[in-house]
Short mmCIF file of C-alpha atoms and ligand atoms in Angstrom, two decimals:
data_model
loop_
_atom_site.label_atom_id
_atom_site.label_comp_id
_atom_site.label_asym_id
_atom_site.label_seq_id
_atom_site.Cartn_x
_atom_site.Cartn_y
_atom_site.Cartn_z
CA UNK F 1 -69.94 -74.91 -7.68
CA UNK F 2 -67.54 -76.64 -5.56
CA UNK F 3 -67.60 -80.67 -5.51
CA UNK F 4 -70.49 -82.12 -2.57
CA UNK F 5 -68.24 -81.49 0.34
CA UNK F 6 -68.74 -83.30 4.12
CA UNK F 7 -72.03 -80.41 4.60
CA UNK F 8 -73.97 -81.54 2.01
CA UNK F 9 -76.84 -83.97 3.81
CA UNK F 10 -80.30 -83.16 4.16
CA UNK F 11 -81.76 -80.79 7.09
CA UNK F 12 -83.16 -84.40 9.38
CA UNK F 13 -85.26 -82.20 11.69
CA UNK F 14 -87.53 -81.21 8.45
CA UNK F 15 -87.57 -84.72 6.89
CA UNK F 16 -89.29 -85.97 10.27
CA UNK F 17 -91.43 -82.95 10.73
CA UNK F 18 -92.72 -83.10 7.42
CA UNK F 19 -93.65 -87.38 8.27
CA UNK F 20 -95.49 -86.60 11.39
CA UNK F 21 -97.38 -84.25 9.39
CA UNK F 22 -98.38 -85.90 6.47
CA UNK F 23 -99.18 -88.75 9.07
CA UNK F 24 -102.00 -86.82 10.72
CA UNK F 25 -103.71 -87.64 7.37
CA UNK F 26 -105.57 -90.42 7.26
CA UNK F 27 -104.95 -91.58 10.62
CA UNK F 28 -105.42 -95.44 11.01
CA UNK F 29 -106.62 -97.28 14.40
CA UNK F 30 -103.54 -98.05 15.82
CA UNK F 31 -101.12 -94.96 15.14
CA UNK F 32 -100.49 -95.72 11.63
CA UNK F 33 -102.39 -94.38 8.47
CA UNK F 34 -105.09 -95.35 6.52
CA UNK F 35 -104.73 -93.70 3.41
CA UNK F 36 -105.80 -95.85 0.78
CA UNK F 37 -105.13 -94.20 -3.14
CA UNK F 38 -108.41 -92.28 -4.29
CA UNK F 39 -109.71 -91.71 -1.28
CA UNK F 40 -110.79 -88.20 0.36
CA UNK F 41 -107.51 -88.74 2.84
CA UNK F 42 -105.06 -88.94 -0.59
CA UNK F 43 -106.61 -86.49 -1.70
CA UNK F 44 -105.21 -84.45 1.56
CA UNK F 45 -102.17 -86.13 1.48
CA UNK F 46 -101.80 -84.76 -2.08
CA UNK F 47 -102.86 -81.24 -1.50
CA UNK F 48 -100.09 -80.99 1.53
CA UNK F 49 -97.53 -82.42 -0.64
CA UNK F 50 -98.35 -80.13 -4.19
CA UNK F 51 -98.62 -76.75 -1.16
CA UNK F 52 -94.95 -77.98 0.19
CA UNK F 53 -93.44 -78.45 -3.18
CA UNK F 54 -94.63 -74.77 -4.50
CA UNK F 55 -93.45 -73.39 -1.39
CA UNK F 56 -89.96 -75.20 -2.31
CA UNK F 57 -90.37 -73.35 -5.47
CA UNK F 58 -91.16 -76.93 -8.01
CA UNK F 59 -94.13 -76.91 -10.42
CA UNK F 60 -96.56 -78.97 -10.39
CA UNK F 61 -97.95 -81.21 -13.47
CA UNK F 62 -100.43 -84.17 -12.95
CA UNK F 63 -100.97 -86.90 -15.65
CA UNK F 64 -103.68 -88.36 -17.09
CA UNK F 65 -103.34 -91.38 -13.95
CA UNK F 66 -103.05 -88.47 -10.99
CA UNK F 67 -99.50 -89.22 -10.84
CA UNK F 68 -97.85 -86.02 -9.46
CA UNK F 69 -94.67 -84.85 -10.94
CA UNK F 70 -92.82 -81.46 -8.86
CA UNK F 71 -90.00 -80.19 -10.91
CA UNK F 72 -86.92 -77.95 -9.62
CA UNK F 73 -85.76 -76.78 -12.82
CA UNK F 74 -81.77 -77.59 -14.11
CA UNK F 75 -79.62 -74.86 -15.42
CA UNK F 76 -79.20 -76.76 -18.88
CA UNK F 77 -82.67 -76.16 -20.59
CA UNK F 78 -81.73 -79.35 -22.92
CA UNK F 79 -80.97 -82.01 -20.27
CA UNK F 80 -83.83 -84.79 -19.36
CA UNK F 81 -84.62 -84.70 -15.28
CA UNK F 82 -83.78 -86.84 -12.98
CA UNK F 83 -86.15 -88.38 -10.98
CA UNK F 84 -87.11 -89.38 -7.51
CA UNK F 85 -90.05 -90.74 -7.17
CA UNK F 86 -92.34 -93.08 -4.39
CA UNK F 87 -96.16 -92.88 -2.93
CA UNK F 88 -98.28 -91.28 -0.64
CA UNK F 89 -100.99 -93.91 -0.52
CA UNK F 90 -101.00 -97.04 1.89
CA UNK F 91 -102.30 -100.08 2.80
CA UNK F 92 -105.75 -100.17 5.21
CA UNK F 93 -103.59 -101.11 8.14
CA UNK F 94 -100.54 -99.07 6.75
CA UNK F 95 -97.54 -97.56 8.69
CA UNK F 96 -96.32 -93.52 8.62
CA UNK F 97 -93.26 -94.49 6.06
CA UNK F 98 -93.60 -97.12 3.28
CA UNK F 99 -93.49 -94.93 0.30
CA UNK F 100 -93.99 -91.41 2.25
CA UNK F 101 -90.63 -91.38 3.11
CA UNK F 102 -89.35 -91.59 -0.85
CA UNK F 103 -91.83 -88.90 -1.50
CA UNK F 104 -91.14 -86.54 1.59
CA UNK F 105 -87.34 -87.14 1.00
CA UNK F 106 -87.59 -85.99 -2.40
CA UNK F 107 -89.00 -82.90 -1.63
CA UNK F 108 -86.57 -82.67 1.46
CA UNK F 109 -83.65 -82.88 -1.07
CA UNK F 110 -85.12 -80.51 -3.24
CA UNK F 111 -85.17 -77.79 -0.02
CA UNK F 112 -82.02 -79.01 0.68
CA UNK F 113 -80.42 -78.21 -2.61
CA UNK F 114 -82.20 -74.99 -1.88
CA UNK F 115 -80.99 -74.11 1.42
CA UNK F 116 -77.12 -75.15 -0.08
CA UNK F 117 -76.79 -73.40 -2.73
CA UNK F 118 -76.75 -76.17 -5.10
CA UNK F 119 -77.97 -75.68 -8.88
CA UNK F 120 -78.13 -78.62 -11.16
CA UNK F 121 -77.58 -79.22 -14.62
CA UNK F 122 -80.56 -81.48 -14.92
CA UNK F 123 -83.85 -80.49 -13.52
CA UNK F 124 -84.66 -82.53 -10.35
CA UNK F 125 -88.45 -83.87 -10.55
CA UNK F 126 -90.13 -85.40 -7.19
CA UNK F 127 -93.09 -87.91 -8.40
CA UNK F 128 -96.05 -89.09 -6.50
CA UNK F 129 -96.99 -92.39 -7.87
CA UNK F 130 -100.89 -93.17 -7.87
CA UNK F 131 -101.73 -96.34 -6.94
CA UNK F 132 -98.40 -97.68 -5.79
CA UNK F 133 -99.91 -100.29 -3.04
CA UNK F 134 -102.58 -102.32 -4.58
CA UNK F 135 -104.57 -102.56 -1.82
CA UNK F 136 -107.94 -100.38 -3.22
CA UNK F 137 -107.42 -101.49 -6.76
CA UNK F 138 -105.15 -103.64 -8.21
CA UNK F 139 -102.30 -104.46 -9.87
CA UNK F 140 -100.33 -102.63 -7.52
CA UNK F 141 -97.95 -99.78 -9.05
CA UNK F 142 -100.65 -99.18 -11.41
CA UNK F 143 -99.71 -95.55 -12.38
CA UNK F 144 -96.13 -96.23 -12.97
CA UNK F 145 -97.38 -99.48 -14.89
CA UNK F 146 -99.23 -97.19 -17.26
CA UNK F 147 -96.35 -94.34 -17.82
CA UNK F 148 -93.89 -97.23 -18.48
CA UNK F 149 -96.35 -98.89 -21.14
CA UNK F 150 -97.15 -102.31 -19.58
CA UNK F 151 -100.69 -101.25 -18.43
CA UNK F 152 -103.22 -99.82 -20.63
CA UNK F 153 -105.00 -96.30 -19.45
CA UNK F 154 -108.81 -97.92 -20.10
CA UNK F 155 -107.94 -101.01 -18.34
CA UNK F 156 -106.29 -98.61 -15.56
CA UNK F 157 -109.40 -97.15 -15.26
CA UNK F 158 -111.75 -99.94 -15.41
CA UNK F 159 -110.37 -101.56 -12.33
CA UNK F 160 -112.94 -101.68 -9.78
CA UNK F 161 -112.48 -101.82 -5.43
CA UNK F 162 -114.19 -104.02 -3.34
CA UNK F 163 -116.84 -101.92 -3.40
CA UNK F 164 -117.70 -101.38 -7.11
CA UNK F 165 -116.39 -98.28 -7.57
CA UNK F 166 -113.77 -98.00 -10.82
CA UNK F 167 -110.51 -96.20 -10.50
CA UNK F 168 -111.50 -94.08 -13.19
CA UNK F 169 -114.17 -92.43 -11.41
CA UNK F 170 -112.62 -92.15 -7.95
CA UNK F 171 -110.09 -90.42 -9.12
CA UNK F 172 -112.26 -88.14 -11.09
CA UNK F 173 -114.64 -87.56 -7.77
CA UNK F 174 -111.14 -86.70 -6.13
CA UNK F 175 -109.95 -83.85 -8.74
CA UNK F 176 -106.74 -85.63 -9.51
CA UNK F 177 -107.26 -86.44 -13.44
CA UNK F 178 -104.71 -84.58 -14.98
CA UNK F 179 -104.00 -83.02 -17.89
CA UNK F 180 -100.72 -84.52 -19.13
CA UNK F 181 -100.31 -87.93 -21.53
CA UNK F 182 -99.00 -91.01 -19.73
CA UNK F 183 -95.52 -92.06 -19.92
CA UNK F 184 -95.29 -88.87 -22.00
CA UNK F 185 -91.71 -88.01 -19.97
CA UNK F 186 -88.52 -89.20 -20.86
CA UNK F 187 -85.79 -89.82 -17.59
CA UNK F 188 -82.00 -88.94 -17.19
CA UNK F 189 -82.13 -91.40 -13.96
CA UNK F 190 -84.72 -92.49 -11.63
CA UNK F 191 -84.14 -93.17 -8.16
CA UNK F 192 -86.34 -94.49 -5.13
CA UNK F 193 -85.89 -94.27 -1.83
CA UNK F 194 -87.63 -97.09 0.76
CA UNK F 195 -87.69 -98.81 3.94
CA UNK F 196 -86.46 -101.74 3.41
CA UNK F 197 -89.65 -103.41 4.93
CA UNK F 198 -88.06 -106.60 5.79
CA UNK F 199 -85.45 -107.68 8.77
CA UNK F 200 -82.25 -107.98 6.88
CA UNK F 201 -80.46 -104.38 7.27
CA UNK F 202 -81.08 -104.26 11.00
CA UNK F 203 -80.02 -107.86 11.75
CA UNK F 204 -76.66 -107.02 9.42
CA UNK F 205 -76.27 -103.17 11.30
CA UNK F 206 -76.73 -101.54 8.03
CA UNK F 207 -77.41 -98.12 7.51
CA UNK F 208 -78.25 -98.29 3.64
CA UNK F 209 -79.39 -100.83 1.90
CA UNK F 210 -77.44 -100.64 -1.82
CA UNK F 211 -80.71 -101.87 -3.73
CA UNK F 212 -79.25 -104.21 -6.52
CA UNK F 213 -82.02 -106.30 -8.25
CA UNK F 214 -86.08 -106.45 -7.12
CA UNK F 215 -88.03 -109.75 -7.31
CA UNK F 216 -90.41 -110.27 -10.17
CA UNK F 217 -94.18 -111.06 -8.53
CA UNK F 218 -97.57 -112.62 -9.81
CA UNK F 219 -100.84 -111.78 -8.21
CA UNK F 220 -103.20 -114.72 -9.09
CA UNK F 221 -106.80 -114.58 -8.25
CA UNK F 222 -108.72 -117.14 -8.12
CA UNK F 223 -112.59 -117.69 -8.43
CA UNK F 224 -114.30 -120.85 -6.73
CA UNK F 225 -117.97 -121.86 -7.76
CA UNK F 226 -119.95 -124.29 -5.00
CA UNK F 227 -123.19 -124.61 -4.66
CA UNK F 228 -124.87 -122.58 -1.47
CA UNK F 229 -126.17 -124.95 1.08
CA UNK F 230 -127.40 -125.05 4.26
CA UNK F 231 -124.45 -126.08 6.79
CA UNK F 232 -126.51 -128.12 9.18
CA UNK F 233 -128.82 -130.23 7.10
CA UNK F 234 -126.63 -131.16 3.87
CA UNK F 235 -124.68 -133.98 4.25
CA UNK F 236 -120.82 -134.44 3.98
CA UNK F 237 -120.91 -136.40 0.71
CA UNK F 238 -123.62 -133.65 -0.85
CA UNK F 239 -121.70 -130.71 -0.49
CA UNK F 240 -119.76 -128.84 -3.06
CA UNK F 241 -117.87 -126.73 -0.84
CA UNK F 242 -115.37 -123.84 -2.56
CA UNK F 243 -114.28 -122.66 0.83
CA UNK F 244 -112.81 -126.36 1.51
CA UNK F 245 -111.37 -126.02 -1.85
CA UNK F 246 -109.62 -122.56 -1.20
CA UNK F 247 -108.26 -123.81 2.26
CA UNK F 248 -106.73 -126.80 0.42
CA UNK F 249 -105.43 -124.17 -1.88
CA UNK F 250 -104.09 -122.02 0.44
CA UNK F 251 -102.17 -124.40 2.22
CA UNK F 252 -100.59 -125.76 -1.54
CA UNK F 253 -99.14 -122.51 -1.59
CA UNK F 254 -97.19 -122.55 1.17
CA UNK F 255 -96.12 -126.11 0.02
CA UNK F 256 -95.27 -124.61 -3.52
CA UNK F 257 -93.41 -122.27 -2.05
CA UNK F 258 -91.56 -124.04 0.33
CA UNK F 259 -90.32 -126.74 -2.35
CA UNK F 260 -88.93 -123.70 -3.86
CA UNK F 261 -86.34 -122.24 -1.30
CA UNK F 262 -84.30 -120.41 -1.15
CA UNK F 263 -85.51 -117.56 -2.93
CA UNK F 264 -89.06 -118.10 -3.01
CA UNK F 265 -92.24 -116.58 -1.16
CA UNK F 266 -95.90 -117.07 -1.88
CA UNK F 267 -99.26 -116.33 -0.01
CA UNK F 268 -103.10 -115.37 0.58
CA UNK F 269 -103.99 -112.28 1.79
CA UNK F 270 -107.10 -111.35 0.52
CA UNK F 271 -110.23 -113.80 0.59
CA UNK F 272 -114.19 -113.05 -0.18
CA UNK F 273 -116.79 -115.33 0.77
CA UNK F 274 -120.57 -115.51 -0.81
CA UNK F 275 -122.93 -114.80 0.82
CA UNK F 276 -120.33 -115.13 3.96
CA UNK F 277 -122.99 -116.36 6.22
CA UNK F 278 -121.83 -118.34 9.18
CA UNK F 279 -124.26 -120.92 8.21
CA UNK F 280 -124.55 -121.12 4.64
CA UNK F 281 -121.19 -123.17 2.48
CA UNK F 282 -120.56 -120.77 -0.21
CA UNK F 283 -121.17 -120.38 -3.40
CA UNK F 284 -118.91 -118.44 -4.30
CA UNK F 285 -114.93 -117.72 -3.37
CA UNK F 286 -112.46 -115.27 -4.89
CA UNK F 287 -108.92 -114.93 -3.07
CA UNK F 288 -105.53 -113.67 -4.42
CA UNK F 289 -102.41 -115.58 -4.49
CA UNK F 290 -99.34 -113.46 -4.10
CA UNK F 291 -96.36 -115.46 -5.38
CA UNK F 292 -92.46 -113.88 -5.42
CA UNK F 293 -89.20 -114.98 -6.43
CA UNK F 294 -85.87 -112.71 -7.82
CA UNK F 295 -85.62 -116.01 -10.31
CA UNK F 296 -87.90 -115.92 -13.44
CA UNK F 297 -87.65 -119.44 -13.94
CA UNK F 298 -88.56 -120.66 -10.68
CA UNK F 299 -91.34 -117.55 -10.85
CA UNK F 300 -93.02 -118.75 -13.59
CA UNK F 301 -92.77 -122.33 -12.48
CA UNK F 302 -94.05 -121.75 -9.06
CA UNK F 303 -96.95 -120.11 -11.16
CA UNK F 304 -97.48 -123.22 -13.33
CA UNK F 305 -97.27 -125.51 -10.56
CA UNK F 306 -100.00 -123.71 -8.03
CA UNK F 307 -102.53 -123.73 -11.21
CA UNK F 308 -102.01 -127.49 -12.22
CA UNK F 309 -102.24 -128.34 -8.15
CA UNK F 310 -105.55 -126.06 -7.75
CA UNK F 311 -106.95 -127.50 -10.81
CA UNK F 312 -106.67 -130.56 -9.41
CA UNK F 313 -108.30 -130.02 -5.66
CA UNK F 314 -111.37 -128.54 -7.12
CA UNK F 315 -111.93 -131.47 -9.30
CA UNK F 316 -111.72 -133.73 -6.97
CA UNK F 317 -114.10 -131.83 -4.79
CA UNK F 318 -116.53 -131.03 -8.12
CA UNK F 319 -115.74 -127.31 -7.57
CA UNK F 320 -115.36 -124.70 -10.42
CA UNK F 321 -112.43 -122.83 -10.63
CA UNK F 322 -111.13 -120.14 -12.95
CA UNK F 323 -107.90 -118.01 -12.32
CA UNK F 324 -106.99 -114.35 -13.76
CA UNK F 325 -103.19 -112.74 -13.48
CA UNK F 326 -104.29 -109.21 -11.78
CA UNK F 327 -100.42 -108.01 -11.25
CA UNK F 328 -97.36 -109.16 -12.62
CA UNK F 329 -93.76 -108.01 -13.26
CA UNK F 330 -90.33 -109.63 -13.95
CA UNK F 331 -87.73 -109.71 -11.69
CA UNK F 332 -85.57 -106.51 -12.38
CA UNK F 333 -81.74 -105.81 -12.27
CA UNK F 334 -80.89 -101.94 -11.51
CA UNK F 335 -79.12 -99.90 -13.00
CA UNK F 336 -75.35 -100.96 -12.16
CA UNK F 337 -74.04 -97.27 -12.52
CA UNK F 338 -76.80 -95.60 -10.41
CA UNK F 339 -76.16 -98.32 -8.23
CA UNK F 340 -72.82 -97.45 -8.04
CA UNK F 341 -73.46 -93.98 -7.54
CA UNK F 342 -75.80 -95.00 -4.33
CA UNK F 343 -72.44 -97.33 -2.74
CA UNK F 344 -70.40 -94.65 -3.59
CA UNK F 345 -72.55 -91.80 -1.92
CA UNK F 346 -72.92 -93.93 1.32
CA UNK F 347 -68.91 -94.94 1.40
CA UNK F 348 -68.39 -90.67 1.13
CA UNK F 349 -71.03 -90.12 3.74
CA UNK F 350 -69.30 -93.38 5.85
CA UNK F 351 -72.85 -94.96 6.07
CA UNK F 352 -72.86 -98.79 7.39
CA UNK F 353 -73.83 -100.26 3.64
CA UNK F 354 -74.67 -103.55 1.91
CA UNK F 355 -76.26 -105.12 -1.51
CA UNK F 356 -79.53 -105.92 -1.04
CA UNK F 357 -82.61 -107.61 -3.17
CA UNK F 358 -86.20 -106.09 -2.71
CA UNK F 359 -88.40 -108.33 -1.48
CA UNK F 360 -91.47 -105.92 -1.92
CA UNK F 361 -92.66 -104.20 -5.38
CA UNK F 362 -91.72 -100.36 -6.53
CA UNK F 363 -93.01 -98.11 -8.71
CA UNK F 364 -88.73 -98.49 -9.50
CA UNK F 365 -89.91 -101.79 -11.00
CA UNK F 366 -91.48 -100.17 -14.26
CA UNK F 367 -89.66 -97.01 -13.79
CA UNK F 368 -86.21 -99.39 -14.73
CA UNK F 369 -88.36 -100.28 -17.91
CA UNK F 370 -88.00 -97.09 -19.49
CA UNK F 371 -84.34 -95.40 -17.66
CA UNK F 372 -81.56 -96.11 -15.97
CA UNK F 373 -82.98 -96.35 -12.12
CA UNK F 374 -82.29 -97.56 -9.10
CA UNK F 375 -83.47 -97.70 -5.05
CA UNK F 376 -81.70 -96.96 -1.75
CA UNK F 377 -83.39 -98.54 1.64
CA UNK F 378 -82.92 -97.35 5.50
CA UNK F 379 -83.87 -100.20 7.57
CA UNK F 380 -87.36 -100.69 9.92
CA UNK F 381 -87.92 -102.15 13.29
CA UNK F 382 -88.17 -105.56 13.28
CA UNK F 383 -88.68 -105.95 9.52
CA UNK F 384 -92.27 -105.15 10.03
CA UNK F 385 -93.85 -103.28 7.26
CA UNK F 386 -97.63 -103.21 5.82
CA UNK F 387 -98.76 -103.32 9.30
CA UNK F 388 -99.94 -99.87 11.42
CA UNK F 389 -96.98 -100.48 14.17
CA UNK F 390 -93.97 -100.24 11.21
CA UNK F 391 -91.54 -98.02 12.63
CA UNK F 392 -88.31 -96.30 11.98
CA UNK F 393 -85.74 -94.02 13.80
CA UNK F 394 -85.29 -90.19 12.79
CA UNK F 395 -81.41 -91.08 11.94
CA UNK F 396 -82.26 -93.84 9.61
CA UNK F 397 -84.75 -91.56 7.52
CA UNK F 398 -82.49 -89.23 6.85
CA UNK F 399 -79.34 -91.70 6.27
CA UNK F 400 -81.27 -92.60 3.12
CA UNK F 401 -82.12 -88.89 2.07
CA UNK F 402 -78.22 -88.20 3.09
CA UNK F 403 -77.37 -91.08 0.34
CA UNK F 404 -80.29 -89.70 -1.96
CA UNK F 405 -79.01 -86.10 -2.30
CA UNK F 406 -75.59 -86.79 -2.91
CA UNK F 407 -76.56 -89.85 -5.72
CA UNK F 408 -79.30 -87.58 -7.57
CA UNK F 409 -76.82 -84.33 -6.82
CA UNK F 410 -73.65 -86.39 -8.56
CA UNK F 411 -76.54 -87.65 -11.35
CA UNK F 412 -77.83 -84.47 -12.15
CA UNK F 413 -74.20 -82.57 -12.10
CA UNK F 414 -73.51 -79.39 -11.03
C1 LIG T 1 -96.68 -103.32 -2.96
O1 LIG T 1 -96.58 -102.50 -2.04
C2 LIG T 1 -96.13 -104.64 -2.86
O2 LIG T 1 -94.92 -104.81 -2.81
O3 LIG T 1 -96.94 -105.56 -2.76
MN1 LIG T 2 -94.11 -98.85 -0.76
MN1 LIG T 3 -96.59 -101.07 0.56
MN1 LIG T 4 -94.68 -101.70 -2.50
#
């Protein structure tokens, strides 16, 4: 096989065919997708994407967590795979390409490779990641969590969605429990391909972002007891109030986070009020505090420092207040080979390229626990991400898969 000459990049046409399709499942309410993990819509997504890589001629296996590994076999039967991996689920208000475009650019490499001829050494295995957003269950990247050891399967399981309902059974009621252990897998090289989901490679006029470190996250939630209590007829001074005491909170956050720039981001997203009754204080609060940072120390501190500070608001407003770490990982440094591998596949291709930290989590994050990995980005309109109107162009998407092939084609040998 001759060395990847100036023809090898992947077919662009199919990538974005093979988007707009998988977008059609799960539509959301303003032209993105709703497709949160476990639902009857992933369970779509999933059967499109298993039919697409058996007609690419992979095979299928499914682990214990639904996470869906596709392998195109190598030519040496000894050599460990490498990987590409990302998710088909998204948030409630998601857009068509965080995650589905590592996924569908996987399996658009693999028919690539196909279409050119091109036999590897090491077998070439797209993943489907259960659970990489978070949003239905949390910690986010829970699947990859488990296969790299930092999660526990029963915990996995236990977790429960807004409505009750445990992972464990959802994704039983879906089909998806596989057969296969775990984390059972060993990895040549992993690899992840994103939008970058932030403003930095559009502002700079980058086509690839060379993905050198990720930052390390906590996911905090809190629970507030008050007492219930009429809102008209109890006086100021009687009222133990846990929403005043999460709004207090809420805005320490952004205080904490700002005394921590550069470098530093922290917020609420999520917030439940009981009974959530215009007229009744509540008794009850639970929100989630979602603090980042690239820099353990000032990570851990910023952790430290929001938990003293909350401890002391609810005091002084006689509120309870008890706080449980539902998501956590360090901040990672990739793989400086495979990284080089990604600058070196963009230089050859004459891509627009520059370093660049992840500001969002990847199932990358716990795949660099257990192999050599590492993440390419394309940029996104704007920066915007988790939000239905994320958008990106049809030569972007397949800049990144361009990159992808040749790394994961120079990883795997031929
Ligand atoms: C997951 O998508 C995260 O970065 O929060
Ligand atoms: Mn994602
Ligand atoms: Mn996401
Ligand atoms: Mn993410």
């Amino acid at each position: 096989m001759a060395a990847p000459g100036e023809n090898m990049r992947v077919n662009a046409d199919r990538l974005w065919d093979s988007l707009m399709e998988m977008a059609k499942i799960g539509p959301g309410v303003a032209g993105g997708n709703n497709r949160q993990t476990l639902t009857d819509a992933d369970a779509e997504g999933r059967t499109l994407f298993k039919r697409w890589c058996e007609a690419a001629g992979m095979t299928l296996a499914v682990d214990k967590m639904g996470t869906m590994f596709a392998t195109r076999p190598g030519t040496d039967p000894d050599a460990l795979p490498v990987y590409i991996g990302s998710h088909l689920d998204t948030q409630p208000t998601g857009g068509k390409y965080d995650g589905v475009l590592g996924v569908l650019s996987g399996l658009e490499v693999i028919r690539s490779m196909n279409d050119l001829g091109i036999r590897t050494k090491h077998p070439v295995v797209v993943t489907n990641w259960t659970n990489e957003e978070g949003a239905r269950f949390a910690p986010a990247m829970l699947a990859s969590g488990v296969f790299a050891g930092a999660i526990d399967l029963d915990y996995a399981y236990s977790r429960k969605d807004p409505d009750g309902k445990t992972f464990g059974d959802e994704l039983k009621r879906i089909g998806w429990v596989g057969e296969e252990e775990v984390g059972a897998r060993k990895m040549h090289a992993y690899f992840e391909y994103h939008i970058e989901q932030g403003p930095i490679l559009e502002a700079e006029n980058r086509q690839i972002g060379v993905v050198t470190h990720c930052q390390g996250l906590w996911w905090l939630e809190f629970t507030l007891t008050g007492r219930e209590a009429h809102t008209g007829s109890t006086p100021m001074n009687m009222r133990v109030n846990a929403g005043l005491a999460m709004a207090r909170i809420v805005e320490m956050v952004q205080t904490v986070a700002m005394e921590n720039q550069p470098g530093c981001v922290g917020g609420v997203g999520q917030m439940f009020f009981s009974p959530n009754s215009r007229n009744v204080l509540p008794g009850k609060v639970v929100f989630t505090v979602d603090i980042r940072s690239p820099d353990q120390a000032k990570l851990d501190g910023m952790r430290a420092t929001i938990e003293a500070r909350a401890a002391e608001i609810c005091a002084a407003l006689g509120v309870g207040c008890s706080v449980e770490a539902v998501g956590h990982f360090d901040p990672v440094t990739f793989d400086p080979d495979l990284v080089a591998s990604v600058r070196k596949a963009a230089e050859d291709l004459g891509y627009r390229h520059m370093n660049i930290i992840s500001g969002a989590g990847h199932d990358a994050c716990w795949a660099a626990k257990v192999a050599p990995a590492t993440m390419i980005m394309c940029p996104c309109v704007g920066g915007l991400s988790h939000n239905e109107a994320e958008d990106i162009s049809k030569e972007w998407a397949s800049g990144g898969a361009d990159v992808l092939l040749r790394a994961v084609v120079e990883t795997a040998g031929i």
